[in-house]
Amino acid sequence: MVLPSCPTPFGDLRSFRKNRRKVFFLLNSTAARWLIVSGQVYLTHS
């Protein structure tokens, strides 16, 4: 779906959604890494 380039915030919204996907990917990878590390620590210490 291609949005028309009209003077609405939809163009900025589209780029914001792309950047938000990158930010979510970084946050998810970092959070997943922390979850794995903390899970291993919890399993080894329990």
mmCIF file of C-alpha atoms in Angstrom:
data_model
loop_
_atom_site.group_PDB
_atom_site.id
_atom_site.type_symbol
_atom_site.label_atom_id
_atom_site.label_comp_id
_atom_site.label_asym_id
_atom_site.label_seq_id
_atom_site.Cartn_x
_atom_site.Cartn_y
_atom_site.Cartn_z
ATOM 1 C CA MET A 1 0.000 0.000 0.000
ATOM 2 C CA VAL A 2 1.538 3.253 -1.167
ATOM 3 C CA LEU A 3 0.256 6.399 0.479
ATOM 4 C CA PRO A 4 -0.090 9.501 -1.707
ATOM 5 C CA SER A 5 2.340 12.299 -0.961
ATOM 6 C CA CYS A 6 -0.118 14.890 0.308
ATOM 7 C CA PRO A 7 0.456 17.512 3.059
ATOM 8 C CA THR A 8 -0.627 15.129 5.809
ATOM 9 C CA PRO A 9 1.575 13.513 8.476
ATOM 10 C CA PHE A 10 1.230 10.164 6.692
ATOM 11 C CA GLY A 11 4.655 10.417 5.037
ATOM 12 C CA ASP A 12 6.281 11.196 8.379
ATOM 13 C CA LEU A 13 4.154 8.464 9.956
ATOM 14 C CA ARG A 14 5.371 5.943 7.394
ATOM 15 C CA SER A 15 9.056 6.768 8.034
ATOM 16 C CA PHE A 16 8.312 6.808 11.773
ATOM 17 C CA ARG A 17 6.854 3.322 11.495
ATOM 18 C CA LYS A 18 9.985 2.137 9.676
ATOM 19 C CA ASN A 19 12.237 3.660 12.332
ATOM 20 C CA ARG A 20 9.999 2.291 15.059
ATOM 21 C CA ARG A 21 10.420 -1.184 13.575
ATOM 22 C CA LYS A 22 14.214 -0.737 13.779
ATOM 23 C CA VAL A 23 13.964 0.496 17.384
ATOM 24 C CA PHE A 24 11.662 -2.390 18.307
ATOM 25 C CA PHE A 25 14.059 -4.833 16.674
ATOM 26 C CA LEU A 26 16.973 -3.427 18.669
ATOM 27 C CA LEU A 27 14.940 -3.444 21.884
ATOM 28 C CA ASN A 28 13.682 -6.963 21.242
ATOM 29 C CA SER A 29 17.146 -8.332 20.487
ATOM 30 C CA THR A 30 18.584 -6.660 23.589
ATOM 31 C CA ALA A 31 15.681 -7.792 25.766
ATOM 32 C CA ALA A 32 15.909 -11.323 24.375
ATOM 33 C CA ARG A 33 19.638 -11.389 25.117
ATOM 34 C CA TRP A 34 19.016 -10.192 28.672
ATOM 35 C CA LEU A 35 16.215 -12.741 29.119
ATOM 36 C CA ILE A 36 18.472 -15.563 27.933
ATOM 37 C CA VAL A 37 21.333 -14.462 30.194
ATOM 38 C CA SER A 38 19.105 -13.967 33.239
ATOM 39 C CA GLY A 39 17.347 -17.281 32.540
ATOM 40 C CA GLN A 40 20.677 -19.102 32.414
ATOM 41 C CA VAL A 41 21.814 -17.399 35.621
ATOM 42 C CA TYR A 42 18.495 -18.279 37.283
ATOM 43 C CA LEU A 43 18.738 -21.897 36.146
ATOM 44 C CA THR A 44 22.339 -22.273 37.287
ATOM 45 C CA HIS A 45 21.676 -20.679 40.690
ATOM 46 C CA SER A 46 18.380 -22.387 41.459
#
